[in-house]
Short mmCIF file of C-alpha atoms in Angstrom, two decimals:
data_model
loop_
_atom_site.label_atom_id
_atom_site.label_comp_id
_atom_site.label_asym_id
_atom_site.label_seq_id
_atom_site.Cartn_x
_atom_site.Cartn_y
_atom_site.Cartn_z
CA UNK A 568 -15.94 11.19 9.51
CA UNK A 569 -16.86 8.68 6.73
CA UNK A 570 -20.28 8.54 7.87
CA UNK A 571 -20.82 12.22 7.72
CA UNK A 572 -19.61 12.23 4.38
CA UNK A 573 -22.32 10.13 3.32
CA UNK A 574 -24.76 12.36 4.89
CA UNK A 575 -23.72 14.93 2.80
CA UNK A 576 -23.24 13.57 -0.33
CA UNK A 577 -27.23 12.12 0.02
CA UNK A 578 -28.23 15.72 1.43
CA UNK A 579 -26.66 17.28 -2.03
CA UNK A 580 -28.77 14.26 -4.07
CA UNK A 581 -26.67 11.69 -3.95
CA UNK A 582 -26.78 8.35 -3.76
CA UNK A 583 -24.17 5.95 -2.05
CA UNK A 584 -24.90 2.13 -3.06
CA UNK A 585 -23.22 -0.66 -0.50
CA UNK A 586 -22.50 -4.48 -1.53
CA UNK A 587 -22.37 -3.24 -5.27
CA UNK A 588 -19.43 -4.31 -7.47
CA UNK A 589 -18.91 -2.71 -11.09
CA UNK A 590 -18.84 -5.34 -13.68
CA UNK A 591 -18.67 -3.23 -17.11
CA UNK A 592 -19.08 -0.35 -18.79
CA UNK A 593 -21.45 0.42 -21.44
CA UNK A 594 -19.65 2.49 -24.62
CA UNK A 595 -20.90 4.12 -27.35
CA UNK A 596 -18.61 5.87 -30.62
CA UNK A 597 -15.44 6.06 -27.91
CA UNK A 598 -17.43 7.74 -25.43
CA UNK A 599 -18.82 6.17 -21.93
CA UNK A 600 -22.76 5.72 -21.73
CA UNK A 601 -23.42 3.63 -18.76
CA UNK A 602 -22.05 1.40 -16.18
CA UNK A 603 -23.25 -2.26 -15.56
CA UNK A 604 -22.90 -3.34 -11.41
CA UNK A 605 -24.18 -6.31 -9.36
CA UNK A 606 -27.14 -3.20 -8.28
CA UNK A 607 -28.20 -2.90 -11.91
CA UNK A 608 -27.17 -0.71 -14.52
CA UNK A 609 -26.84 3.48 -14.37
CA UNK A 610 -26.38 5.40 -17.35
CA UNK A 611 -23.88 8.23 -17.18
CA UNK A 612 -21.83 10.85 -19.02
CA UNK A 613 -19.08 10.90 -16.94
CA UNK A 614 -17.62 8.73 -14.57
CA UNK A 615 -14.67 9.51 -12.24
CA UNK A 616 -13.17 6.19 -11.66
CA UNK A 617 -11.51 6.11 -8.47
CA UNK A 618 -10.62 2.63 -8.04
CA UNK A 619 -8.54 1.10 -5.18
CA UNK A 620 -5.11 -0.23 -5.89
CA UNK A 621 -6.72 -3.67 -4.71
CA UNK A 622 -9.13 -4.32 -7.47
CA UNK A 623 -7.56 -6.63 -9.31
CA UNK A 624 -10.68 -7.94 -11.35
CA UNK A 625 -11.54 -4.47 -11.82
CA UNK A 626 -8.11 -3.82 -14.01
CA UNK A 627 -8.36 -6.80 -15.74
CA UNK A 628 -12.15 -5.81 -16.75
CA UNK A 629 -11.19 -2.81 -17.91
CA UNK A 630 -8.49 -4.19 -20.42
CA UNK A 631 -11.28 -5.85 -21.93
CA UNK A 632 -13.05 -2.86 -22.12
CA UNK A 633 -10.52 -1.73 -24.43
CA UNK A 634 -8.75 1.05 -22.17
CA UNK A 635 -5.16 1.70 -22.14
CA UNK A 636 -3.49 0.49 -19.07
CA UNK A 637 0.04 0.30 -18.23
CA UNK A 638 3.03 -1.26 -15.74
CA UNK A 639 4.12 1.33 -13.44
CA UNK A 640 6.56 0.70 -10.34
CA UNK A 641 5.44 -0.34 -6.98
CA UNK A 642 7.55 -0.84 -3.89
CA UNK A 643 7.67 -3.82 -1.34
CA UNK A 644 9.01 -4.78 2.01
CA UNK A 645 7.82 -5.59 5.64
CA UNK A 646 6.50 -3.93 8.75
CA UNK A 647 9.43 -3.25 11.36
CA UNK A 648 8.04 -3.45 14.88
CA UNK A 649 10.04 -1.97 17.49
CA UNK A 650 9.16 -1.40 21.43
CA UNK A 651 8.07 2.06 21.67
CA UNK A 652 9.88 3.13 24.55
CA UNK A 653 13.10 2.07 22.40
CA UNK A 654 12.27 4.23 19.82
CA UNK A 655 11.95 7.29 21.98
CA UNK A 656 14.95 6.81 23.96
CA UNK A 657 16.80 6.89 20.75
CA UNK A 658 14.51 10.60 19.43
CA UNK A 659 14.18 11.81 22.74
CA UNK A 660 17.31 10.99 25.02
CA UNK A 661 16.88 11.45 28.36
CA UNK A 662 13.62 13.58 28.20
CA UNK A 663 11.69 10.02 26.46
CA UNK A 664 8.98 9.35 28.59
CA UNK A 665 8.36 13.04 30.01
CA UNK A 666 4.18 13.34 29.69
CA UNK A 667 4.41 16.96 27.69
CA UNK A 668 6.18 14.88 24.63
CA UNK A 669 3.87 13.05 22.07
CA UNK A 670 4.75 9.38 21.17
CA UNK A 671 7.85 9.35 19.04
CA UNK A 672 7.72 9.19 15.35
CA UNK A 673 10.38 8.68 12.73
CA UNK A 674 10.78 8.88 8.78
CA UNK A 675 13.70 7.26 7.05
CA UNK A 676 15.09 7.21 3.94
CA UNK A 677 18.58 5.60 2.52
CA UNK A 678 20.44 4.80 -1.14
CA UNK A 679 22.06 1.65 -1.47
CA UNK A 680 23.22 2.21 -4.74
CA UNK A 681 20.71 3.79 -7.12
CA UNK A 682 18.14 2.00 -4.98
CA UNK A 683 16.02 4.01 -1.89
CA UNK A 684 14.85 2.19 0.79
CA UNK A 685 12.28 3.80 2.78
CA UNK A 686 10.05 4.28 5.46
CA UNK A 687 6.65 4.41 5.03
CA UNK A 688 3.14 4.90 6.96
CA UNK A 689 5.42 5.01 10.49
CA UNK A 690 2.31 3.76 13.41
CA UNK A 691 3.48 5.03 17.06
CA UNK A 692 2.16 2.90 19.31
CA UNK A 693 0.38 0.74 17.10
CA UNK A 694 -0.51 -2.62 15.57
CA UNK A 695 0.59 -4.41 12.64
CA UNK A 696 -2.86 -5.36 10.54
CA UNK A 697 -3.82 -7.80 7.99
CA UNK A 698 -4.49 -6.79 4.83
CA UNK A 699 -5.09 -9.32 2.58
CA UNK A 700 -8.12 -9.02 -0.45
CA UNK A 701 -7.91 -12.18 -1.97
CA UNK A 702 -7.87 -15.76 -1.17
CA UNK A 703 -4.77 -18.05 -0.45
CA UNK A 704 -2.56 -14.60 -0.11
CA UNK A 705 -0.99 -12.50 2.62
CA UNK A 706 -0.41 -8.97 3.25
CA UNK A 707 0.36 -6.91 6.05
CA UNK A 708 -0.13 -3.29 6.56
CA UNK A 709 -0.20 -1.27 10.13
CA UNK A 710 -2.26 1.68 12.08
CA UNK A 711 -2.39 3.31 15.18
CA UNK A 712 -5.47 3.69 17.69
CA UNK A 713 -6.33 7.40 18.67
CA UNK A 714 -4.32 7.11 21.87
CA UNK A 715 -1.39 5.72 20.24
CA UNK A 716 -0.84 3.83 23.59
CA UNK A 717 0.44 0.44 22.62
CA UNK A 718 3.75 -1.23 22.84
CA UNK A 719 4.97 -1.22 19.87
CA UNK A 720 6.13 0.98 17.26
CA UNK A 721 5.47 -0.29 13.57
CA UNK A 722 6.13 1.43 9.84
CA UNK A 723 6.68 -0.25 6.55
CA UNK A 724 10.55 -0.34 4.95
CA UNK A 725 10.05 -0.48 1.51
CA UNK A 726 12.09 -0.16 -1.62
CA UNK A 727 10.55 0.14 -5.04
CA UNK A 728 10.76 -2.28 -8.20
CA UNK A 729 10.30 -0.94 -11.01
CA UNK A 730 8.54 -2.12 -14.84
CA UNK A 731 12.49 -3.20 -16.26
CA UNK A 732 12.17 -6.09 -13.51
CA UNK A 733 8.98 -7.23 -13.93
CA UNK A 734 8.42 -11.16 -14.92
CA UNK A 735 6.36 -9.47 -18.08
CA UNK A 736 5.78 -6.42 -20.47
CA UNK A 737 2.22 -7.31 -20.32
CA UNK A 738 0.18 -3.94 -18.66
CA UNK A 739 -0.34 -6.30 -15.21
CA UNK A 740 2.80 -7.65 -15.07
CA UNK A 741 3.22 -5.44 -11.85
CA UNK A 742 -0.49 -7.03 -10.42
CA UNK A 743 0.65 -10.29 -10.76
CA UNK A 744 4.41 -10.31 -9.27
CA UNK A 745 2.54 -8.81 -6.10
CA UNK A 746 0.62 -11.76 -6.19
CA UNK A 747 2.89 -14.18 -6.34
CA UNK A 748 4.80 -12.13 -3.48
CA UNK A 749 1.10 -12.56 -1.47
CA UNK A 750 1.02 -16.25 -2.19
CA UNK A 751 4.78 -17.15 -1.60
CA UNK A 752 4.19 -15.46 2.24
CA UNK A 753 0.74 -17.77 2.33
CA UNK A 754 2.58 -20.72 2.17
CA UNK A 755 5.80 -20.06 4.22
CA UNK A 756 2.91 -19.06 6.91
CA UNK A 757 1.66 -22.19 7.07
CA UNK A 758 -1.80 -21.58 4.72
CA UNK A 759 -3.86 -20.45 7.10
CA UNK A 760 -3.12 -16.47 6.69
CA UNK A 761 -0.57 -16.74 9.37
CA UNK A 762 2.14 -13.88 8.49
CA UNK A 763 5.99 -15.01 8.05
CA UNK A 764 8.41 -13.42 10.14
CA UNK A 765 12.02 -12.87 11.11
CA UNK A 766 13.72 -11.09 13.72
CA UNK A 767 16.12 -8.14 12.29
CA UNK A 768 19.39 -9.63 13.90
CA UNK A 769 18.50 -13.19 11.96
CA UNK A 770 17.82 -11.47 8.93
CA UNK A 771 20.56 -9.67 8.30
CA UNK A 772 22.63 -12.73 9.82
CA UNK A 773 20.94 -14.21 6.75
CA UNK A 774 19.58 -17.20 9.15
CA UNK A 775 16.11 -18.44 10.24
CA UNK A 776 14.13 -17.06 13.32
CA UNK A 777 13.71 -19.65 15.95
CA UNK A 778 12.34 -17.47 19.07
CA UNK A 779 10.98 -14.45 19.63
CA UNK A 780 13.21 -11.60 22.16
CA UNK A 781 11.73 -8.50 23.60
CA UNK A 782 9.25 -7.29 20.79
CA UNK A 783 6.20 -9.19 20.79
CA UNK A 784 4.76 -9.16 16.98
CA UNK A 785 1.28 -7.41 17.22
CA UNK A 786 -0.39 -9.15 13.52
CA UNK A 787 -4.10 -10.36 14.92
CA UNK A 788 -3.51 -13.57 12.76
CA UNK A 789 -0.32 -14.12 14.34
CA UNK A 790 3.41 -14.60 13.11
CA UNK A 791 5.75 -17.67 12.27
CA UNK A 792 9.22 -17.48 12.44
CA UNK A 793 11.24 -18.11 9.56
CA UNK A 794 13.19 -16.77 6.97
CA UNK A 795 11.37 -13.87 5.42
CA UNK A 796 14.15 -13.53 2.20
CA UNK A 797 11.83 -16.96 0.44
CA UNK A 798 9.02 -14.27 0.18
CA UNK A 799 10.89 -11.49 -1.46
CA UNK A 800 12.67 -11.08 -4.27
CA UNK A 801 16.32 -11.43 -4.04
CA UNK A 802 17.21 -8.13 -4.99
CA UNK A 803 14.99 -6.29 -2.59
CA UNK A 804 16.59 -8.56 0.32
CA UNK A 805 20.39 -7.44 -0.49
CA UNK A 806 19.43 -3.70 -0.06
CA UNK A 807 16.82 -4.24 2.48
CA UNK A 808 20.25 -5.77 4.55
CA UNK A 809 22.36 -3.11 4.01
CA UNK A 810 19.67 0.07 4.37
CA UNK A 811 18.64 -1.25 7.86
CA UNK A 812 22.42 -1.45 9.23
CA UNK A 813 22.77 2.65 7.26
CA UNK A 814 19.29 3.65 8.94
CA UNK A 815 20.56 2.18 12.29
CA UNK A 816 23.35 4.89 12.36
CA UNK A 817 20.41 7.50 11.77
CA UNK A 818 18.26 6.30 14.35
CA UNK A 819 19.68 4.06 17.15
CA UNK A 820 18.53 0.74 17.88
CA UNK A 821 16.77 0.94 14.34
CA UNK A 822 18.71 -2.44 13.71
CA UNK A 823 17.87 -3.73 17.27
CA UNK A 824 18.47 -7.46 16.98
CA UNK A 825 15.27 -8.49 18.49
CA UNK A 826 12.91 -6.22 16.54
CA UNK A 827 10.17 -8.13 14.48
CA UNK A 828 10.21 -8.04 10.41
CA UNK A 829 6.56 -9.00 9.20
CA UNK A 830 5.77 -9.72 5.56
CA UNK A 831 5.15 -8.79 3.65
CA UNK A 832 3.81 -5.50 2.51
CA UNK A 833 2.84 -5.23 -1.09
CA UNK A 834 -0.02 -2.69 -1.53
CA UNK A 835 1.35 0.62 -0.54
CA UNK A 836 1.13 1.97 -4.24
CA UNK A 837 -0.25 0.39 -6.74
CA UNK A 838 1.36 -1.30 -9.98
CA UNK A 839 -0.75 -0.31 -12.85
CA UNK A 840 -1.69 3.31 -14.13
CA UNK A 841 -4.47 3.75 -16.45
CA UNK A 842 -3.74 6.50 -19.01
CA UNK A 843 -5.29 9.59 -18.86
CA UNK A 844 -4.66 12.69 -20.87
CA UNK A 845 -4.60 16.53 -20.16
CA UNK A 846 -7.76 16.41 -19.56
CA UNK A 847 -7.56 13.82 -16.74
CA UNK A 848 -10.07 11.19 -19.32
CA UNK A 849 -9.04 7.83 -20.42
CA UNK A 850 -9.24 7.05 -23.96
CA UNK A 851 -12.55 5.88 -23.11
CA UNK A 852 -14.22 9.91 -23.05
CA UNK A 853 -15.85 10.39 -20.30
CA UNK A 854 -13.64 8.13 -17.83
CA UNK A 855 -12.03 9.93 -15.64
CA UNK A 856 -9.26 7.37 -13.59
CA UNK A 857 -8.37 8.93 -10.22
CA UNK A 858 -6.36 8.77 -7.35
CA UNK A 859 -4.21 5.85 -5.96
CA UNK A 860 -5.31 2.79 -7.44
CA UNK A 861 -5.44 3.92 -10.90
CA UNK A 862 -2.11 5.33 -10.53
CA UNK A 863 -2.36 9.31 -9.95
CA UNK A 864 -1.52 8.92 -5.98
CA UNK A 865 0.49 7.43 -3.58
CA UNK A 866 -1.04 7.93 -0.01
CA UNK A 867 -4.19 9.50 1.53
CA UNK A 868 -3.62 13.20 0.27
CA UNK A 869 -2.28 12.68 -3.30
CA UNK A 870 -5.58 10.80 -3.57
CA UNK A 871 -8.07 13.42 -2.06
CA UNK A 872 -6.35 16.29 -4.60
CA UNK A 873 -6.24 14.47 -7.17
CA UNK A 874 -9.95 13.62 -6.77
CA UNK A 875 -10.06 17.79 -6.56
CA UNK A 876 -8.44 17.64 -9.83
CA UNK A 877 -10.73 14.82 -11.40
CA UNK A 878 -13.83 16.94 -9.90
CA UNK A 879 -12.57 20.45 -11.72
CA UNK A 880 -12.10 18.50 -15.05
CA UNK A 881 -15.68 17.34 -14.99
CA UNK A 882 -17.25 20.79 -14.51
CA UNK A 883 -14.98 22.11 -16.94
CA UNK A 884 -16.20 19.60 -19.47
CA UNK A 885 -20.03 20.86 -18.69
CA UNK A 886 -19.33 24.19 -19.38
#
């Protein structure tokens, strides 16, 4: 799929440019004129800007670029793995396992408080993935293969934090706090990207993992048992507790005491927004920030209509 949209973005005149990083932008009276990358420098009158919620030297570039950027929230948590089979029983009763079903899926949400824990990016049969961008830091996120034919069931539980608890007011505040999250998991995984986990019935037991039961953790770089609640703020532990006994009364052996808890998982939104205005443009005119890493998105389909959105605003300003 990706490659044929390459194809047709180069068939239409375009060009697509690999291994090239942006490193600045070239401004003239307020208004963008260029853009300066490790390929050389373009000049351009517009630019839609659709960074990835990742590019943490790209946000910090653009502060000193002089445009507006600000905290917004972000959620964290882990990736749940449970067996698959489990999870059926529990949607499907005593049809799970007939061949005319498709692999069971779930999507959970409960308020502890005025706080939602949630489900997120649910992976039938599927693997837990690393996810990391930057050195001496840890992330996990998960997928599914086509078939969707592997033991384990995995989504993200995740409950948001928002700019009022930040460790700042300073527009990255949010950036940084996930990296300390990233770096916190690092070490409690030994330092050598290793992933920190904890079985559900020794987390909310509040007590270290020791051994491993009937869910065999699927994260390629491996898992060690601990206790997952040094990686996470405290706050997000005490509802993550009492949201996974709730969401076991939704969906039965949600809470199974042997299911896997991997952390952690940081990067499912991201925690800065740069301003835009009616006219989708940053204060720098001509910059148009889009999708999920500047703050307009949160998941695959936000992104792509916002990017519809982005695209209309730039032929409306050529008219």
């Amino acid at each position: 799929v990706i490659t044929s949209i390459r194809k047709e973005i180069e068939s239409l005149g375009g060009e697509v440019h690999f291994n090239t990083a942006l490193t600045g932008l070239e401004q003239k009276n307020g208004h963008i004129t260029g853009i300066f990358t490790t390929d050389g420098s373009f000049a351009c009158e517009a630019l839609v800007f659709a960074v990835g919620h990742s590019a943490r030297d790209t946000f910090a570039m653009l502060m000193d670029s002089g445009l507006v950027l600000e905290c917004k929230p972000f959620s964290v948590g882990f990736r749940a793995e449970h067996l698959q089979s489990e999870i059926e029983k529990s949607l499907y009763h005593e049809a799970a396992g007939h061949p005319a079903l498709p692999r069971g899926e779930y999507q959970l949400s409960q308020h502890v408080g005025e706080r939602c824990v949630y489900t997120f990016c649910m992976c039938p049969g599927g693997t837990v993935v690393c996810a990391a961008s930057e050195q001496g830091g840890v992330v996990v996120n998960g997928m599914s293969e086509w078939a969707r034919d592997g033991e384990n069931a995995n989504s993200a539980i995740l409950v948001g934090i928002e700019p009022a608890y930040f460790s700042s007011d300073h527009p990255l505040a949010g950036m940084h706090d996930q990296r300390k999250i990233e770096q916190a998991a690092f070490r409690l995984g030994g330092g050598d990207y290793t992933a920190p986990a904890q079985l559900v019935g020794d987390f909310l037991a509040d007590r270290p993992s020791h051994e491993l039961g009937a869910v065999r953790p699927t994260c390629p770089t491996g898992v060690l048992l601990g206790d997952i609640a040094q990686v996470l703020p405290a706050r997000v532990i005490e509802v993550m507790r009492a949201a996974l006994v709730q969401m076991d009364q939704k969906l039965k052996g949600f809470a199974l005491p042997d299911a896997v808890l991997t952390a952690p998982e940081t990067r499912s939104s991201s925690p800065v927004r740069i301003l835009r205005d009616e006219f989708l443009q940053s204060n720098l005119r001509g910059l148009y920030p889009c999708g999920e890493g500047a703050g307009y998105a949160g998941g695959i389909v936000s992104a792509a209509v916002d990017g519809i959105r982005c695209a209309e605003m730039v032929l409306r300003d050529e008219q």
